[in-house]
Coordinates of C-alpha atoms in Angstrom, one line a residue:
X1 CA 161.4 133.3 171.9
X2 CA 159.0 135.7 171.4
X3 CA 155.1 134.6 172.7
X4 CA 152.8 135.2 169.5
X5 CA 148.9 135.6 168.8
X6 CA 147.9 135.3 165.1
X7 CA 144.7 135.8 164.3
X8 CA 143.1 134.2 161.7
X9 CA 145.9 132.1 160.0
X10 CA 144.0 129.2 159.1
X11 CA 145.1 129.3 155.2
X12 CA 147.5 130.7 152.5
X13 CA 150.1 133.3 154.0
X14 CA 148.6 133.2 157.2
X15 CA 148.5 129.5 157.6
X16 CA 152.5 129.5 156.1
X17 CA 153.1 132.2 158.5
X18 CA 151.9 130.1 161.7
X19 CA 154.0 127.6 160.5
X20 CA 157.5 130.1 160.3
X21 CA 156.8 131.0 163.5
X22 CA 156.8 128.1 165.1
X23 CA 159.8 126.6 163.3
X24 CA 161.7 129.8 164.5
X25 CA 160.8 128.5 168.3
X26 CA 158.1 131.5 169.0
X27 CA 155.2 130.6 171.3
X28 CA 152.3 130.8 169.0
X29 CA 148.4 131.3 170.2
X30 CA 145.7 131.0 166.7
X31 CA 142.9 132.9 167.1
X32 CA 139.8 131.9 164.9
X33 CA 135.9 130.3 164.7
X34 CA 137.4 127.0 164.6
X35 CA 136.9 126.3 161.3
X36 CA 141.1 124.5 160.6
X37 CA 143.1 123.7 163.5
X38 CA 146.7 124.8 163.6
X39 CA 149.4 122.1 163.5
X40 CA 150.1 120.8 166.3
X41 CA 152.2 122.3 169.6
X42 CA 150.3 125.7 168.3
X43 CA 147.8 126.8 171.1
X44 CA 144.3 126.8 169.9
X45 CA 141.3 129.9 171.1
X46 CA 138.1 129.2 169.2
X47 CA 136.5 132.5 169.1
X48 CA 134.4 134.9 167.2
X49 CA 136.6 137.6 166.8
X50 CA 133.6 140.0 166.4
X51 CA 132.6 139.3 169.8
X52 CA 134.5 141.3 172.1
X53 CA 132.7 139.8 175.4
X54 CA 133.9 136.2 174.9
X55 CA 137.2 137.2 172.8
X56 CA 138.1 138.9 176.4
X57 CA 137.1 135.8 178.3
X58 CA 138.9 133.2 175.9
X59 CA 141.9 135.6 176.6
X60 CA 141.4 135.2 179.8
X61 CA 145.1 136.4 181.7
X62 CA 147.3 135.8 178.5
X63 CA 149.5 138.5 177.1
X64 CA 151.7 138.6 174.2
X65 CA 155.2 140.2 172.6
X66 CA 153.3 140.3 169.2
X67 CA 150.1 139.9 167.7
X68 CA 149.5 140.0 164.1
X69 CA 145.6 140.8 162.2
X70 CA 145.1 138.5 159.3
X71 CA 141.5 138.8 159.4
X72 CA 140.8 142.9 160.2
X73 CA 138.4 144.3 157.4
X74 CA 136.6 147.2 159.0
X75 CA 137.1 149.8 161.7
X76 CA 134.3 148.2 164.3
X77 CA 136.8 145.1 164.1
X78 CA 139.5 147.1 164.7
X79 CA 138.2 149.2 167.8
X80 CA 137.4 145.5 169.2
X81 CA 140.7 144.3 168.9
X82 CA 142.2 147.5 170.3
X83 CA 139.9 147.3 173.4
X84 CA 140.6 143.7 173.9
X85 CA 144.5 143.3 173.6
X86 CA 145.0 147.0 174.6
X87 CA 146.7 145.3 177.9
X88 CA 148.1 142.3 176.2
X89 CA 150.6 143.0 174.3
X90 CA 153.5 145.7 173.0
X91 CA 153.1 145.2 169.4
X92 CA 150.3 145.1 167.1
X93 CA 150.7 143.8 163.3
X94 CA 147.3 144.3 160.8
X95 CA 147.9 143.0 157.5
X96 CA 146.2 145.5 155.2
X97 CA 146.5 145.6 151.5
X98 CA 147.5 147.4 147.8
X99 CA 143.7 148.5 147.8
X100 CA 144.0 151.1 150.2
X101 CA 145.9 152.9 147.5
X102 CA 143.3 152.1 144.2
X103 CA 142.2 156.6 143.7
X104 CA 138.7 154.6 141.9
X105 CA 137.8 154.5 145.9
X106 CA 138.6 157.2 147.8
X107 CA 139.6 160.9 146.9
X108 CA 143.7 160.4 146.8
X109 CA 146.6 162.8 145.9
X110 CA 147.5 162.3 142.3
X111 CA 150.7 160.0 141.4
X112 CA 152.2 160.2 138.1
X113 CA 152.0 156.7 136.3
X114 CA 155.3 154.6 136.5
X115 CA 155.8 156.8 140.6
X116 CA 155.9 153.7 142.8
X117 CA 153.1 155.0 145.2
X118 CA 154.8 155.3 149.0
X119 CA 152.9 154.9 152.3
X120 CA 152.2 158.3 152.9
X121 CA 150.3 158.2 150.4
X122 CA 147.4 156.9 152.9
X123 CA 148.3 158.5 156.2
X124 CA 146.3 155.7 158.9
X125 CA 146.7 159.1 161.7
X126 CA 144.9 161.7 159.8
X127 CA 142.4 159.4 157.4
X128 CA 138.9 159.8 158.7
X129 CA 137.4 157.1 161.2
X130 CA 133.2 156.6 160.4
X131 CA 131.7 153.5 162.7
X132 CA 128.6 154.3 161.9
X133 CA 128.3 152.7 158.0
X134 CA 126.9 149.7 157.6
X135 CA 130.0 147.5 158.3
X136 CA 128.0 144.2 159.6
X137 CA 126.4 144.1 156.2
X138 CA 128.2 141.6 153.8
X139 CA 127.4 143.4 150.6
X140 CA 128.3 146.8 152.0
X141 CA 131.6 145.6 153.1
X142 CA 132.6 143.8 149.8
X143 CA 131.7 146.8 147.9
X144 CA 134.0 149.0 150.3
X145 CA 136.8 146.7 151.1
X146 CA 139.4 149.2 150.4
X147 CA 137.6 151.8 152.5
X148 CA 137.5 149.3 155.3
X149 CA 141.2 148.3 155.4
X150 CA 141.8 152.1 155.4
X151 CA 140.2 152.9 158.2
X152 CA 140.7 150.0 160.5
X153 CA 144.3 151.2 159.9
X154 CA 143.5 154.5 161.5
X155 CA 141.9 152.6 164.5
X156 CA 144.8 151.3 165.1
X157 CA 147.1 154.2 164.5
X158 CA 145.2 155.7 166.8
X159 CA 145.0 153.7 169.9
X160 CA 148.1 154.4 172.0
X161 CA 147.4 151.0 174.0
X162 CA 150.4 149.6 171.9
X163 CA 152.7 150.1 169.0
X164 CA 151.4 149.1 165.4
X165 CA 151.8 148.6 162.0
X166 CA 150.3 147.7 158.8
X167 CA 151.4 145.5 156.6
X168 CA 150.0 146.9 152.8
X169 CA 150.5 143.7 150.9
X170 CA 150.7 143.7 146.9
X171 CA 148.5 141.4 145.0
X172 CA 149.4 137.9 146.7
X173 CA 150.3 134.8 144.3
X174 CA 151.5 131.1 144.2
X175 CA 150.6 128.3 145.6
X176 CA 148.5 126.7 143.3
X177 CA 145.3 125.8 144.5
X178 CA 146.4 127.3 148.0
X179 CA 146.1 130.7 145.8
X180 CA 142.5 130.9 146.7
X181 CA 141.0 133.7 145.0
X182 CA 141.7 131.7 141.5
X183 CA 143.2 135.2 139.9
X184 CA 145.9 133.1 138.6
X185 CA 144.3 130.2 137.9
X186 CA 142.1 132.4 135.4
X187 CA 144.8 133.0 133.5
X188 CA 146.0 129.5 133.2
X189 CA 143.0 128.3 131.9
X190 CA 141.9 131.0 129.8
X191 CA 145.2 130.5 128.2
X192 CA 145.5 126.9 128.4
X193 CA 141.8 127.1 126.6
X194 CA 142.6 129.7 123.9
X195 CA 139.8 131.8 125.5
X196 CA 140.4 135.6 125.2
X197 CA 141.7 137.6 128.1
X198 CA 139.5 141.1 128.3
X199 CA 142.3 144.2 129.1
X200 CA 141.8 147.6 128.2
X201 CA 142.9 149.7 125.4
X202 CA 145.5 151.6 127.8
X203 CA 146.7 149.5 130.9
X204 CA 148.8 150.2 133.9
X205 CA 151.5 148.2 135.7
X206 CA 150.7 146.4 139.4
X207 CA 153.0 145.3 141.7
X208 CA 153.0 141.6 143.3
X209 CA 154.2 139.4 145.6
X210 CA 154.7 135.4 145.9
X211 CA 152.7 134.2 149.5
X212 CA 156.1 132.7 150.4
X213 CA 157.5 136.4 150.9
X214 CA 154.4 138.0 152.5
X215 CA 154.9 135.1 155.2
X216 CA 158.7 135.9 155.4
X217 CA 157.7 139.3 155.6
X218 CA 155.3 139.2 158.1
X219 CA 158.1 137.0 160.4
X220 CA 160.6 139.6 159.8
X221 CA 157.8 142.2 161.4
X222 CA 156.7 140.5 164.4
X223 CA 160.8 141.2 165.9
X224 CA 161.2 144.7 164.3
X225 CA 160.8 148.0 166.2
X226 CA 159.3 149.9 163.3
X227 CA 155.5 151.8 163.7
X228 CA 153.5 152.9 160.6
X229 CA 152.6 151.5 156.9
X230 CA 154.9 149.5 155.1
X231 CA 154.3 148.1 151.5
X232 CA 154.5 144.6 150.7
X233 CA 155.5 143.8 147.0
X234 CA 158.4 142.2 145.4
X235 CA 160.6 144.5 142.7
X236 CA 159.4 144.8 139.5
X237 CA 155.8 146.3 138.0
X238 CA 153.9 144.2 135.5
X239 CA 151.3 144.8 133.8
X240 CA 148.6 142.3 132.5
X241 CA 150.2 141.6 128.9
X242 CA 153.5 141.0 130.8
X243 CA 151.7 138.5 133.2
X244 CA 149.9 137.0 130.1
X245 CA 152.7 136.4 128.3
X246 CA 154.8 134.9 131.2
X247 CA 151.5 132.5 131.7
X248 CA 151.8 132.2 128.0
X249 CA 155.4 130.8 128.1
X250 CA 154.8 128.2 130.7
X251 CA 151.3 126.8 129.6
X252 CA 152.4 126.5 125.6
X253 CA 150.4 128.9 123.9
X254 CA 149.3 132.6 123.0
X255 CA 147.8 134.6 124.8
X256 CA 144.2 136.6 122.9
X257 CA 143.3 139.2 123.8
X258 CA 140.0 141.5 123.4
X259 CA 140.1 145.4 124.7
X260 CA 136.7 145.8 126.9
X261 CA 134.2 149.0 125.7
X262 CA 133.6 151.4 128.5
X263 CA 132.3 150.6 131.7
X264 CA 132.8 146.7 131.2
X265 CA 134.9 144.4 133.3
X266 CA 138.6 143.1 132.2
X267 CA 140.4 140.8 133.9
X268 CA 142.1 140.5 136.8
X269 CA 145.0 142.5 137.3
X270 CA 144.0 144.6 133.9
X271 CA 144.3 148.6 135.5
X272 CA 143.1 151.6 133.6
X273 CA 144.4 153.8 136.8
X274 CA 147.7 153.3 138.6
X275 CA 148.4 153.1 142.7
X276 CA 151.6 150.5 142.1
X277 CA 153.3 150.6 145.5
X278 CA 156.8 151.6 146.6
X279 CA 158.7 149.0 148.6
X280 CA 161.5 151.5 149.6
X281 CA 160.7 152.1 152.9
X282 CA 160.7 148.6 153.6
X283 CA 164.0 148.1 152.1
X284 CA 165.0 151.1 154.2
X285 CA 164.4 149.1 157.4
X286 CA 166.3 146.0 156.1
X287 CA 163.9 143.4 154.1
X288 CA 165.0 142.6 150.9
X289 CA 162.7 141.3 148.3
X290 CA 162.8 139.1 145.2
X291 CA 161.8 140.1 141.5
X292 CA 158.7 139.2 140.4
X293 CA 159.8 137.9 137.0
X294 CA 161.9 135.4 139.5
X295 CA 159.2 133.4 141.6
X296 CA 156.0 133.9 138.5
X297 CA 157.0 131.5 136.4
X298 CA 156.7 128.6 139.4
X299 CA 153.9 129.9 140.3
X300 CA 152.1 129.9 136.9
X301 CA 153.4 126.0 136.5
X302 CA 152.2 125.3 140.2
X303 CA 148.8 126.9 139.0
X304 CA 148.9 124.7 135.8
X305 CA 149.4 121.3 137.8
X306 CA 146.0 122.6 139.3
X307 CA 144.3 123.3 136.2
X308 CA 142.1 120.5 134.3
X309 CA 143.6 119.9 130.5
X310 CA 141.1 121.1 128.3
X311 CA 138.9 118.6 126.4
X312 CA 139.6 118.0 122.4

């Protein structure tokens, strides 16, 4: 039994994830403003993570084998955490994301299209720390939420107080209305509607991963050894026709499609550049993960159980 601070972990993955650790018999602390309470027998510290003063004092003289970052977007977050568990525990787990990798923002070595992109890639130990942008302002940080996962990695990679990783997680989905950023769900009832899906006229695989395996994932880290980046995705790229047409399959109809004109916005998951990951390394160390094409179409029907019928 392992003793285990998650922070954040109040929904989806992270909320799955609290769950898998406490079936496997780890000691779990949840970190977060209160907002959803754990399940029970799960330890409870209502805090403000951005508030180092009383994030130490909830703290108080706890330590921990593990703690894993749902909930790190920028480097000022990051320095905080590292300041106040830098005496609390051995191992420290930031879930970070595909975005780190998207070359639209942030000046990236070239990978040829169809090169599954690997973590080095994004080097966390070299990539340049600024605290100094305006990462309290909401608007800011949404515009640069790739930039912000970036460098909160290199805080991190960085701090010497303990070992770390990241975990760079693919384009999450399932769940059904769990699957709270509705990317899914778009297509479902675009589809379902007839409604045209906008792509563009040349598009580019992604890479994904069902929330079930990002939790499993995530468990498998928190009693590994290894340090560094590690991408998150299950086998297969697909692109947005191949994602359509699985939706397609399950909801009963065709998919329509209209190619966008230059400089509007397609849907979700429709790329005009390419920065699918690599999963190697992690297979390297001993996960193994699913095919895509294997866990989509329950996902699409879970999403279709969510999705009003459309009117006559």
């Amino acid at each position: 039994m392992q003793k285990i601070c998650v922070i954040g972990g109040s929904r989806y993955f992270g909320k799955l994830l609290v769950k898998r650790l406490q079936a496997a018999d780890h000691h779990v602390t949840v970190i977060n403003r209160g907002s959803t309470s754990p399940p029970a027998g799960i330890e409870h510290l209502v805090v403000d993570r951005n508030d180092e003063a009383a994030l130490t004092a909830v703290l108080g003289s706890r330590t921990f084998d593990v703690v894993v970052d749902q909930v790190c977007y920028t480097p000022v977050q990051a320095e905080t955490a590292a300041r106040a568990f830098a005496d609390r525990t051995r191992r420290y787990i930031m879930t970070s994301t595909i975005e780190v990798y998207d070359p639209a923002t942030a000046s990236l070595p070239a990978v040829p299209p169809g090169t599954p992109v690997p973590e080095e890639i994004v080097d966390p130990a070299t990539w340049l720390v600024a605290m100094d942008l305006p990462w309290h302002d909401d608007a800011y940080l949404e515009a640069h939420y790739a930039e912000g996962k970036r460098q909160a990695e290199a805080v991190f990679a960085r701090t010497g107080c303990f070992e770390c990783t990241s975990v760079r997680s693919a384009h999450v989905l399932g769940g059904g209305a769990q699957e709270f950023t509705g990317r899914l769900a778009h297509y479902v009832g675009r589809i379902t509607r007839g409604e045209e899906i906008t792509v563009h006229a040349q598009v580019l695989p992604t890479v994904f991963i069902h929330y079930e395996e990002l939790a499993e994932l995530l468990l498998w880290a928190t009693t590994a050894d290894f340090t560094g980046p590690v991408n998150a995705c299950s086998d297969g790229q697909l692109d947005v026709h191949g994602l359509a047409a699985i939706t397609a399959t399950q909801v009963g109809r065709e998919a329509v499609y209209r190619t966008v004109v230059a400089g509007e916005p397609a849907s979700p998951f429709s790329f005009d550049r390419h920065y699918a990951m690599s999963n190697a390394r992690a297979k390297a160390l001993g996960f193994s993960f699913s095919h895509t094409t294997d866990w989509l179409p329950g996902a699409v029907v879970e999403a279709l159980t969510t999705e009003p019928s459309p009117t006559a």
